[in-house]
C-alpha cells in the first residue's frame, strides 16, 4: 500500500462514512440477511412457560414503557401476543404508563390481524390508569374497582372476556413489559408477593440487570432482555420477519462495520508510523 493510498483513506470525506453506515442499517432492515440466532436459556424458559398454558387461560399484560424504548419492548409484546393467541388464551391489557395504552392498542391490532380473535371476547385493552402500585392494589380483588370501561368506552360488565375476570387470582399468568418505575418492582411486590401469580417480564438491555435479583430469587419466572431477547423469542415462534429479528440484524451489521472502521484506522496508523520510520532511516 502506497503513501498516496494512506492519505486518501485518512482524508476521505466523512460523509461517505456516514452514508455507508446508514446503508449498513437500512439494507438489513429492508432485506434481512437471516443471521443465525440461538435462543438463550432464559428465552427458552420464557417460551416454555407460555407454551405450557392450557388453552383458554387468562393472561394479563401490562405495557409500562415510553416512546424512547418502544423499539425494544414493542417487539417482545407483539411476539408474546402471537404466542398467546396461538395458545387460544384470553388477554387482558393495561398500562401504568400514559403511552402504554396506545402501544397496547398497536400491538393488539398487529398480532390479532393474524388470528380469528375478537376484541372484547378474546382480548381487551383496559387502557392507562395513574397511580402505579396503588392501581395494582386497587384491582387486587376486582378490576372494576379501578376500571369501569375499556379503552374504547365499553363497560366491563358488557364484555364477554371480563365475565370470568375479577382480581389477580383470575389470571394464570402475568406478563409485564417494563423499563423503570412504575413497573417490575411494583408487580413483584403486589402481584407476585401478595397474590402469588406467576410473572414473566421483558426489559430493555440497559435495565435488564435490575431484573436479575427478582429472577434469581424466583419471583420472576423468566425474562426477555432487550432486542436480542425479543429476536430470540421471534425465532422460536417462527416469526422470521419480525421487528426484532430485522432490528438485531441491522444492529449487528452496523456494529461489525464500525468495528471494521476502528481496526482499519489502527492498521493505517501503524503502517503510517512504519512508513515514516523507514523514511527517516533512509535519510
PDB file of C-alpha atoms in Angstrom:
ATOM      1  CA  UNK A   1       0.000   0.000   0.000  1.00  0.00           C
ATOM      2  CA  UNK A   2       1.486   3.319  -1.048  1.00  0.00           C
ATOM      3  CA  UNK A   3       1.751   6.583   0.833  1.00  0.00           C
ATOM      4  CA  UNK A   4      -0.823   8.104  -1.523  1.00  0.00           C
ATOM      5  CA  UNK A   5      -3.348   5.435  -0.583  1.00  0.00           C
ATOM      6  CA  UNK A   6      -2.752   6.177   3.092  1.00  0.00           C
ATOM      7  CA  UNK A   7      -3.533   9.839   2.562  1.00  0.00           C
ATOM      8  CA  UNK A   8      -6.658   9.009   0.584  1.00  0.00           C
ATOM      9  CA  UNK A   9      -8.038   6.834   3.401  1.00  0.00           C
ATOM     10  CA  UNK A  10      -7.054   9.267   6.156  1.00  0.00           C
ATOM     11  CA  UNK A  11      -8.607  12.290   4.473  1.00  0.00           C
ATOM     12  CA  UNK A  12     -11.699  10.646   2.996  1.00  0.00           C
ATOM     13  CA  UNK A  13     -14.821  12.813   3.291  1.00  0.00           C
ATOM     14  CA  UNK A  14     -16.602  11.710   6.464  1.00  0.00           C
ATOM     15  CA  UNK A  15     -19.936  11.989   4.684  1.00  0.00           C
ATOM     16  CA  UNK A  16     -19.078   8.817   2.732  1.00  0.00           C
ATOM     17  CA  UNK A  17     -18.563   7.024   6.034  1.00  0.00           C
ATOM     18  CA  UNK A  18     -21.911   8.258   7.351  1.00  0.00           C
ATOM     19  CA  UNK A  19     -23.575   7.142   4.105  1.00  0.00           C
ATOM     20  CA  UNK A  20     -22.010   3.688   4.345  1.00  0.00           C
ATOM     21  CA  UNK A  21     -23.086   3.391   7.996  1.00  0.00           C
ATOM     22  CA  UNK A  22     -26.643   4.376   7.059  1.00  0.00           C
ATOM     23  CA  UNK A  23     -26.631   1.731   4.332  1.00  0.00           C
ATOM     24  CA  UNK A  24     -25.430  -0.902   6.821  1.00  0.00           C
ATOM     25  CA  UNK A  25     -28.563  -0.180   8.886  1.00  0.00           C
ATOM     26  CA  UNK A  26     -31.185   0.375   6.177  1.00  0.00           C
ATOM     27  CA  UNK A  27     -30.334  -2.514   3.852  1.00  0.00           C
ATOM     28  CA  UNK A  28     -30.679  -5.271   6.534  1.00  0.00           C
ATOM     29  CA  UNK A  29     -33.975  -3.746   7.645  1.00  0.00           C
ATOM     30  CA  UNK A  30     -35.366  -3.931   4.111  1.00  0.00           C
ATOM     31  CA  UNK A  31     -33.720  -7.237   3.145  1.00  0.00           C
ATOM     32  CA  UNK A  32     -32.976  -9.206   6.333  1.00  0.00           C
ATOM     33  CA  UNK A  33     -29.880 -11.413   5.936  1.00  0.00           C
ATOM     34  CA  UNK A  34     -31.292 -14.039   8.336  1.00  0.00           C
ATOM     35  CA  UNK A  35     -28.252 -14.141  10.588  1.00  0.00           C
ATOM     36  CA  UNK A  36     -28.164 -17.208  12.880  1.00  0.00           C
ATOM     37  CA  UNK A  37     -29.795 -16.527  16.255  1.00  0.00           C
ATOM     38  CA  UNK A  38     -29.552 -19.085  19.049  1.00  0.00           C
ATOM     39  CA  UNK A  39     -32.127 -18.665  21.854  1.00  0.00           C
ATOM     40  CA  UNK A  40     -30.684 -18.313  25.340  1.00  0.00           C
ATOM     41  CA  UNK A  41     -31.907 -20.479  28.261  1.00  0.00           C
ATOM     42  CA  UNK A  42     -33.930 -17.530  29.585  1.00  0.00           C
ATOM     43  CA  UNK A  43     -35.736 -17.121  26.269  1.00  0.00           C
ATOM     44  CA  UNK A  44     -36.397 -20.866  26.090  1.00  0.00           C
ATOM     45  CA  UNK A  45     -37.876 -20.783  29.603  1.00  0.00           C
ATOM     46  CA  UNK A  46     -39.993 -17.743  28.682  1.00  0.00           C
ATOM     47  CA  UNK A  47     -41.300 -19.606  25.627  1.00  0.00           C
ATOM     48  CA  UNK A  48     -41.941 -22.835  27.539  1.00  0.00           C
ATOM     49  CA  UNK A  49     -43.897 -21.024  30.253  1.00  0.00           C
ATOM     50  CA  UNK A  50     -46.435 -19.718  27.750  1.00  0.00           C
ATOM     51  CA  UNK A  51     -46.370 -22.902  25.674  1.00  0.00           C
ATOM     52  CA  UNK A  52     -47.472 -24.933  28.712  1.00  0.00           C
ATOM     53  CA  UNK A  53     -50.506 -22.741  29.429  1.00  0.00           C
ATOM     54  CA  UNK A  54     -53.787 -24.622  28.979  1.00  0.00           C
ATOM     55  CA  UNK A  55     -55.995 -23.448  26.145  1.00  0.00           C
ATOM     56  CA  UNK A  56     -58.351 -20.737  27.337  1.00  0.00           C
ATOM     57  CA  UNK A  57     -56.031 -19.463  30.053  1.00  0.00           C
ATOM     58  CA  UNK A  58     -56.355 -15.840  31.148  1.00  0.00           C
ATOM     59  CA  UNK A  59     -53.238 -13.699  30.875  1.00  0.00           C
ATOM     60  CA  UNK A  60     -52.740 -10.076  31.952  1.00  0.00           C
ATOM     61  CA  UNK A  61     -50.221  -7.929  30.090  1.00  0.00           C
ATOM     62  CA  UNK A  62     -49.018  -4.546  31.326  1.00  0.00           C
ATOM     63  CA  UNK A  63     -47.406  -2.063  28.926  1.00  0.00           C
ATOM     64  CA  UNK A  64     -45.133   0.087  31.063  1.00  0.00           C
ATOM     65  CA  UNK A  65     -42.713   1.809  28.687  1.00  0.00           C
ATOM     66  CA  UNK A  66     -42.429   5.031  26.738  1.00  0.00           C
ATOM     67  CA  UNK A  67     -41.645   6.068  23.131  1.00  0.00           C
ATOM     68  CA  UNK A  68     -37.886   6.064  23.762  1.00  0.00           C
ATOM     69  CA  UNK A  69     -37.848   2.321  24.455  1.00  0.00           C
ATOM     70  CA  UNK A  70     -40.636   1.224  22.131  1.00  0.00           C
ATOM     71  CA  UNK A  71     -38.123  -0.228  19.667  1.00  0.00           C
ATOM     72  CA  UNK A  72     -37.031  -2.800  22.273  1.00  0.00           C
ATOM     73  CA  UNK A  73     -40.224  -3.507  24.231  1.00  0.00           C
ATOM     74  CA  UNK A  74     -42.851  -3.455  21.484  1.00  0.00           C
ATOM     75  CA  UNK A  75     -41.456  -6.459  19.543  1.00  0.00           C
ATOM     76  CA  UNK A  76     -41.490  -8.515  22.750  1.00  0.00           C
ATOM     77  CA  UNK A  77     -45.118  -7.672  23.407  1.00  0.00           C
ATOM     78  CA  UNK A  78     -46.192  -8.414  19.835  1.00  0.00           C
ATOM     79  CA  UNK A  79     -44.365 -11.744  19.825  1.00  0.00           C
ATOM     80  CA  UNK A  80     -45.964 -12.711  23.159  1.00  0.00           C
ATOM     81  CA  UNK A  81     -49.418 -11.832  21.799  1.00  0.00           C
ATOM     82  CA  UNK A  82     -48.783 -14.063  18.791  1.00  0.00           C
ATOM     83  CA  UNK A  83     -47.866 -16.874  21.159  1.00  0.00           C
ATOM     84  CA  UNK A  84     -50.875 -16.335  23.416  1.00  0.00           C
ATOM     85  CA  UNK A  85     -53.351 -16.162  20.547  1.00  0.00           C
ATOM     86  CA  UNK A  86     -51.894 -19.385  19.135  1.00  0.00           C
ATOM     87  CA  UNK A  87     -52.490 -20.983  22.519  1.00  0.00           C
ATOM     88  CA  UNK A  88     -56.063 -19.612  22.413  1.00  0.00           C
ATOM     89  CA  UNK A  89     -55.526 -17.636  25.611  1.00  0.00           C
ATOM     90  CA  UNK A  90     -57.609 -14.669  26.728  1.00  0.00           C
ATOM     91  CA  UNK A  91     -55.558 -11.482  27.053  1.00  0.00           C
ATOM     92  CA  UNK A  92     -56.347  -8.501  29.291  1.00  0.00           C
ATOM     93  CA  UNK A  93     -54.068  -5.488  28.751  1.00  0.00           C
ATOM     94  CA  UNK A  94     -53.498  -2.446  30.939  1.00  0.00           C
ATOM     95  CA  UNK A  95     -50.854   0.270  31.330  1.00  0.00           C
ATOM     96  CA  UNK A  96     -49.217   2.082  34.227  1.00  0.00           C
ATOM     97  CA  UNK A  97     -47.512   4.496  31.804  1.00  0.00           C
ATOM     98  CA  UNK A  98     -49.583   7.055  29.842  1.00  0.00           C
ATOM     99  CA  UNK A  99     -48.252   5.967  26.441  1.00  0.00           C
ATOM    100  CA  UNK A 100     -48.720   2.296  27.284  1.00  0.00           C
ATOM    101  CA  UNK A 101     -52.384   2.173  26.333  1.00  0.00           C
ATOM    102  CA  UNK A 102     -51.518   3.366  22.819  1.00  0.00           C
ATOM    103  CA  UNK A 103     -48.724   0.798  22.485  1.00  0.00           C
ATOM    104  CA  UNK A 104     -51.076  -1.929  23.739  1.00  0.00           C
ATOM    105  CA  UNK A 105     -53.612  -0.942  21.077  1.00  0.00           C
ATOM    106  CA  UNK A 106     -50.973  -1.028  18.329  1.00  0.00           C
ATOM    107  CA  UNK A 107     -49.619  -4.392  19.487  1.00  0.00           C
ATOM    108  CA  UNK A 108     -53.061  -5.965  19.763  1.00  0.00           C
ATOM    109  CA  UNK A 109     -54.079  -4.778  16.299  1.00  0.00           C
ATOM    110  CA  UNK A 110     -50.900  -6.092  14.699  1.00  0.00           C
ATOM    111  CA  UNK A 111     -50.993  -9.511  16.358  1.00  0.00           C
ATOM    112  CA  UNK A 112     -54.778 -10.014  16.257  1.00  0.00           C
ATOM    113  CA  UNK A 113     -54.902  -9.445  12.493  1.00  0.00           C
ATOM    114  CA  UNK A 114     -53.257 -12.871  12.021  1.00  0.00           C
ATOM    115  CA  UNK A 115     -55.810 -14.833  14.062  1.00  0.00           C
ATOM    116  CA  UNK A 116     -59.539 -15.323  14.368  1.00  0.00           C
ATOM    117  CA  UNK A 117     -59.853 -13.384  17.594  1.00  0.00           C
ATOM    118  CA  UNK A 118     -62.312 -10.678  18.532  1.00  0.00           C
ATOM    119  CA  UNK A 119     -61.925  -7.628  20.741  1.00  0.00           C
ATOM    120  CA  UNK A 120     -63.992  -7.879  23.895  1.00  0.00           C
ATOM    121  CA  UNK A 121     -64.196 -11.654  23.560  1.00  0.00           C
ATOM    122  CA  UNK A 122     -60.614 -12.865  23.216  1.00  0.00           C
ATOM    123  CA  UNK A 123     -58.741  -9.717  24.251  1.00  0.00           C
ATOM    124  CA  UNK A 124     -59.351  -6.310  25.781  1.00  0.00           C
ATOM    125  CA  UNK A 125     -57.349  -3.135  26.336  1.00  0.00           C
ATOM    126  CA  UNK A 126     -58.324  -1.514  29.626  1.00  0.00           C
ATOM    127  CA  UNK A 127     -56.077   1.494  28.997  1.00  0.00           C
ATOM    128  CA  UNK A 128     -53.973   3.603  31.354  1.00  0.00           C
ATOM    129  CA  UNK A 129     -54.564   4.406  34.995  1.00  0.00           C
ATOM    130  CA  UNK A 130     -52.365   6.719  37.030  1.00  0.00           C
ATOM    131  CA  UNK A 131     -51.134   5.562  40.411  1.00  0.00           C
ATOM    132  CA  UNK A 132     -48.661   2.749  39.841  1.00  0.00           C
ATOM    133  CA  UNK A 133     -48.656   0.454  42.871  1.00  0.00           C
ATOM    134  CA  UNK A 134     -51.963   1.892  44.069  1.00  0.00           C
ATOM    135  CA  UNK A 135     -53.621   0.703  40.858  1.00  0.00           C
ATOM    136  CA  UNK A 136     -52.201  -2.797  41.250  1.00  0.00           C
ATOM    137  CA  UNK A 137     -53.501  -2.945  44.827  1.00  0.00           C
ATOM    138  CA  UNK A 138     -56.864  -1.493  43.818  1.00  0.00           C
ATOM    139  CA  UNK A 139     -57.585  -4.176  41.215  1.00  0.00           C
ATOM    140  CA  UNK A 140     -56.395  -6.935  43.536  1.00  0.00           C
ATOM    141  CA  UNK A 141     -59.866  -8.284  44.268  1.00  0.00           C
ATOM    142  CA  UNK A 142     -61.839  -6.752  41.408  1.00  0.00           C
ATOM    143  CA  UNK A 143     -60.643  -4.886  38.308  1.00  0.00           C
ATOM    144  CA  UNK A 144     -63.922  -2.983  38.239  1.00  0.00           C
ATOM    145  CA  UNK A 145     -62.793  -1.099  41.326  1.00  0.00           C
ATOM    146  CA  UNK A 146     -60.393   0.907  39.136  1.00  0.00           C
ATOM    147  CA  UNK A 147     -61.516   0.243  35.551  1.00  0.00           C
ATOM    148  CA  UNK A 148     -65.180   0.873  34.783  1.00  0.00           C
ATOM    149  CA  UNK A 149     -64.742   0.739  30.983  1.00  0.00           C
ATOM    150  CA  UNK A 150     -62.118  -0.414  28.491  1.00  0.00           C
ATOM    151  CA  UNK A 151     -60.114   1.987  26.318  1.00  0.00           C
ATOM    152  CA  UNK A 152     -62.921   2.076  23.731  1.00  0.00           C
ATOM    153  CA  UNK A 153     -65.504   3.070  26.360  1.00  0.00           C
ATOM    154  CA  UNK A 154     -67.309  -0.274  26.651  1.00  0.00           C
ATOM    155  CA  UNK A 155     -68.472  -1.164  30.141  1.00  0.00           C
ATOM    156  CA  UNK A 156     -66.573  -4.104  31.606  1.00  0.00           C
ATOM    157  CA  UNK A 157     -69.743  -5.934  32.623  1.00  0.00           C
ATOM    158  CA  UNK A 158     -70.797  -5.934  28.957  1.00  0.00           C
ATOM    159  CA  UNK A 159     -67.600  -7.594  27.713  1.00  0.00           C
ATOM    160  CA  UNK A 160     -67.641 -11.416  27.493  1.00  0.00           C
ATOM    161  CA  UNK A 161     -63.915 -11.661  28.285  1.00  0.00           C
ATOM    162  CA  UNK A 162     -64.411  -9.890  31.610  1.00  0.00           C
ATOM    163  CA  UNK A 163     -67.154 -12.204  32.872  1.00  0.00           C
ATOM    164  CA  UNK A 164     -64.559 -14.525  34.425  1.00  0.00           C
ATOM    165  CA  UNK A 165     -62.090 -11.797  35.385  1.00  0.00           C
ATOM    166  CA  UNK A 166     -62.302 -10.394  38.894  1.00  0.00           C
ATOM    167  CA  UNK A 167     -58.947  -9.789  40.611  1.00  0.00           C
ATOM    168  CA  UNK A 168     -55.412 -11.059  40.139  1.00  0.00           C
ATOM    169  CA  UNK A 169     -56.486 -14.573  41.128  1.00  0.00           C
ATOM    170  CA  UNK A 170     -58.356 -14.788  37.824  1.00  0.00           C
ATOM    171  CA  UNK A 171     -55.130 -14.923  35.800  1.00  0.00           C
ATOM    172  CA  UNK A 172     -52.997 -17.951  35.008  1.00  0.00           C
ATOM    173  CA  UNK A 173     -50.050 -15.718  34.091  1.00  0.00           C
ATOM    174  CA  UNK A 174     -48.980 -12.075  34.160  1.00  0.00           C
ATOM    175  CA  UNK A 175     -46.598 -10.526  31.595  1.00  0.00           C
ATOM    176  CA  UNK A 176     -45.038  -7.136  32.274  1.00  0.00           C
ATOM    177  CA  UNK A 177     -43.040  -5.036  29.804  1.00  0.00           C
ATOM    178  CA  UNK A 178     -41.041  -2.622  31.915  1.00  0.00           C
ATOM    179  CA  UNK A 179     -38.226  -0.068  31.805  1.00  0.00           C
ATOM    180  CA  UNK A 180     -38.479   1.530  35.248  1.00  0.00           C
ATOM    181  CA  UNK A 181     -40.988   2.869  37.765  1.00  0.00           C
ATOM    182  CA  UNK A 182     -43.789   2.062  37.981  1.00  0.00           C
ATOM    183  CA  UNK A 183     -43.048  -1.350  36.570  1.00  0.00           C
ATOM    184  CA  UNK A 184     -41.466  -4.647  37.514  1.00  0.00           C
ATOM    185  CA  UNK A 185     -40.743  -3.886  41.182  1.00  0.00           C
ATOM    186  CA  UNK A 186     -44.363  -2.927  41.828  1.00  0.00           C
ATOM    187  CA  UNK A 187     -45.648  -6.093  40.123  1.00  0.00           C
ATOM    188  CA  UNK A 188     -43.322  -8.231  42.223  1.00  0.00           C
ATOM    189  CA  UNK A 189     -44.495  -6.584  45.461  1.00  0.00           C
ATOM    190  CA  UNK A 190     -48.204  -6.851  44.701  1.00  0.00           C
ATOM    191  CA  UNK A 191     -48.957  -9.449  42.036  1.00  0.00           C
ATOM    192  CA  UNK A 192     -46.266 -11.966  42.981  1.00  0.00           C
ATOM    193  CA  UNK A 193     -45.771 -11.470  46.712  1.00  0.00           C
ATOM    194  CA  UNK A 194     -49.398 -10.888  47.722  1.00  0.00           C
ATOM    195  CA  UNK A 195     -51.364 -12.820  45.077  1.00  0.00           C
ATOM    196  CA  UNK A 196     -48.728 -15.408  44.108  1.00  0.00           C
ATOM    197  CA  UNK A 197     -49.285 -15.037  40.368  1.00  0.00           C
ATOM    198  CA  UNK A 198     -46.523 -16.316  38.015  1.00  0.00           C
ATOM    199  CA  UNK A 199     -44.768 -13.378  36.350  1.00  0.00           C
ATOM    200  CA  UNK A 200     -42.831 -13.011  33.095  1.00  0.00           C
ATOM    201  CA  UNK A 201     -41.134  -9.776  32.144  1.00  0.00           C
ATOM    202  CA  UNK A 202     -39.413  -8.088  29.230  1.00  0.00           C
ATOM    203  CA  UNK A 203     -36.953  -5.239  29.767  1.00  0.00           C
ATOM    204  CA  UNK A 204     -34.632  -3.045  27.769  1.00  0.00           C
ATOM    205  CA  UNK A 205     -30.997  -4.097  27.554  1.00  0.00           C
ATOM    206  CA  UNK A 206     -29.999  -1.262  29.897  1.00  0.00           C
ATOM    207  CA  UNK A 207     -32.499  -2.149  32.631  1.00  0.00           C
ATOM    208  CA  UNK A 208     -32.128  -5.940  32.409  1.00  0.00           C
ATOM    209  CA  UNK A 209     -29.536  -6.075  35.261  1.00  0.00           C
ATOM    210  CA  UNK A 210     -32.128  -4.524  37.591  1.00  0.00           C
ATOM    211  CA  UNK A 211     -34.433  -7.501  36.939  1.00  0.00           C
ATOM    212  CA  UNK A 212     -31.887 -10.197  37.779  1.00  0.00           C
ATOM    213  CA  UNK A 213     -32.362 -10.046  41.580  1.00  0.00           C
ATOM    214  CA  UNK A 214     -36.067 -10.848  41.068  1.00  0.00           C
ATOM    215  CA  UNK A 215     -35.122 -13.595  38.621  1.00  0.00           C
ATOM    216  CA  UNK A 216     -32.530 -15.135  40.943  1.00  0.00           C
ATOM    217  CA  UNK A 217     -34.975 -15.095  43.847  1.00  0.00           C
ATOM    218  CA  UNK A 218     -37.584 -16.941  41.786  1.00  0.00           C
ATOM    219  CA  UNK A 219     -40.088 -14.086  41.938  1.00  0.00           C
ATOM    220  CA  UNK A 220     -39.847 -13.712  38.166  1.00  0.00           C
ATOM    221  CA  UNK A 221     -40.027 -16.924  36.119  1.00  0.00           C
ATOM    222  CA  UNK A 222     -38.017 -15.635  33.165  1.00  0.00           C
ATOM    223  CA  UNK A 223     -37.291 -12.518  31.145  1.00  0.00           C
ATOM    224  CA  UNK A 224     -36.522 -11.236  27.670  1.00  0.00           C
ATOM    225  CA  UNK A 225     -33.600  -8.805  27.652  1.00  0.00           C
ATOM    226  CA  UNK A 226     -33.540  -6.093  25.015  1.00  0.00           C
ATOM    227  CA  UNK A 227     -33.854  -6.528  21.274  1.00  0.00           C
ATOM    228  CA  UNK A 228     -31.676  -9.634  21.411  1.00  0.00           C
ATOM    229  CA  UNK A 229     -34.148 -11.387  23.708  1.00  0.00           C
ATOM    230  CA  UNK A 230     -37.072 -10.339  21.527  1.00  0.00           C
ATOM    231  CA  UNK A 231     -35.302 -11.629  18.391  1.00  0.00           C
ATOM    232  CA  UNK A 232     -34.591 -14.980  20.053  1.00  0.00           C
ATOM    233  CA  UNK A 233     -38.261 -15.255  21.019  1.00  0.00           C
ATOM    234  CA  UNK A 234     -39.368 -14.434  17.462  1.00  0.00           C
ATOM    235  CA  UNK A 235     -37.072 -17.181  16.130  1.00  0.00           C
ATOM    236  CA  UNK A 236     -38.637 -19.730  18.483  1.00  0.00           C
ATOM    237  CA  UNK A 237     -42.097 -18.657  17.313  1.00  0.00           C
ATOM    238  CA  UNK A 238     -41.135 -18.831  13.645  1.00  0.00           C
ATOM    239  CA  UNK A 239     -41.599 -15.088  13.144  1.00  0.00           C
ATOM    240  CA  UNK A 240     -38.587 -14.870  10.813  1.00  0.00           C
ATOM    241  CA  UNK A 241     -39.516 -11.408   9.562  1.00  0.00           C
ATOM    242  CA  UNK A 242     -40.353  -9.952  12.972  1.00  0.00           C
ATOM    243  CA  UNK A 243     -39.377  -6.460  14.063  1.00  0.00           C
ATOM    244  CA  UNK A 244     -36.698  -7.588  16.487  1.00  0.00           C
ATOM    245  CA  UNK A 245     -35.166 -10.093  14.061  1.00  0.00           C
ATOM    246  CA  UNK A 246     -34.774  -7.382  11.429  1.00  0.00           C
ATOM    247  CA  UNK A 247     -33.573  -4.904  14.030  1.00  0.00           C
ATOM    248  CA  UNK A 248     -30.922  -7.175  15.544  1.00  0.00           C
ATOM    249  CA  UNK A 249     -29.597  -7.987  12.061  1.00  0.00           C
ATOM    250  CA  UNK A 250     -29.241  -4.290  11.246  1.00  0.00           C
ATOM    251  CA  UNK A 251     -27.693  -3.634  14.641  1.00  0.00           C
ATOM    252  CA  UNK A 252     -25.188  -6.476  14.268  1.00  0.00           C
ATOM    253  CA  UNK A 253     -24.094  -5.488  10.760  1.00  0.00           C
ATOM    254  CA  UNK A 254     -23.698  -1.819  11.692  1.00  0.00           C
ATOM    255  CA  UNK A 255     -21.629  -2.842  14.744  1.00  0.00           C
ATOM    256  CA  UNK A 256     -19.402  -5.013  12.541  1.00  0.00           C
ATOM    257  CA  UNK A 257     -18.997  -2.089  10.151  1.00  0.00           C
ATOM    258  CA  UNK A 258     -17.978   0.274  12.960  1.00  0.00           C
ATOM    259  CA  UNK A 259     -15.558  -2.315  14.358  1.00  0.00           C
ATOM    260  CA  UNK A 260     -14.038  -2.756  10.881  1.00  0.00           C
ATOM    261  CA  UNK A 261     -13.516   1.017  10.619  1.00  0.00           C
ATOM    262  CA  UNK A 262     -11.770   1.086  14.010  1.00  0.00           C
ATOM    263  CA  UNK A 263      -9.489  -1.796  13.004  1.00  0.00           C
ATOM    264  CA  UNK A 264      -8.742  -0.170   9.636  1.00  0.00           C
ATOM    265  CA  UNK A 265      -7.898   3.155  11.287  1.00  0.00           C
ATOM    266  CA  UNK A 266      -5.452   1.445  13.654  1.00  0.00           C
ATOM    267  CA  UNK A 267      -3.837  -0.503  10.816  1.00  0.00           C
ATOM    268  CA  UNK A 268      -3.366   2.708   8.832  1.00  0.00           C
ATOM    269  CA  UNK A 269      -1.935   4.446  11.895  1.00  0.00           C
ATOM    270  CA  UNK A 270       0.715   1.800  12.496  1.00  0.00           C
ATOM    271  CA  UNK A 271       1.569   1.495   8.795  1.00  0.00           C
ATOM    272  CA  UNK A 272       1.988   5.272   8.647  1.00  0.00           C
ATOM    273  CA  UNK A 273       4.370   5.127  11.608  1.00  0.00           C
ATOM    274  CA  UNK A 274       6.316   2.328   9.944  1.00  0.00           C
ATOM    275  CA  UNK A 275       6.489   4.296   6.683  1.00  0.00           C
ATOM    276  CA  UNK A 276       7.736   7.450   8.444  1.00  0.00           C
ATOM    277  CA  UNK A 277      10.323   5.478  10.432  1.00  0.00           C
ATOM    278  CA  UNK A 278      11.613   3.823   7.249  1.00  0.00           C
ATOM    279  CA  UNK A 279      11.944   7.219   5.555  1.00  0.00           C
ATOM    280  CA  UNK A 280      13.928   8.640   8.483  1.00  0.00           C
ATOM    281  CA  UNK A 281      16.259   5.641   8.429  1.00  0.00           C
ATOM    282  CA  UNK A 282      16.992   6.063   4.718  1.00  0.00           C
ATOM    283  CA  UNK A 283      17.905   9.714   5.302  1.00  0.00           C
TER     284      UNK A 283
END
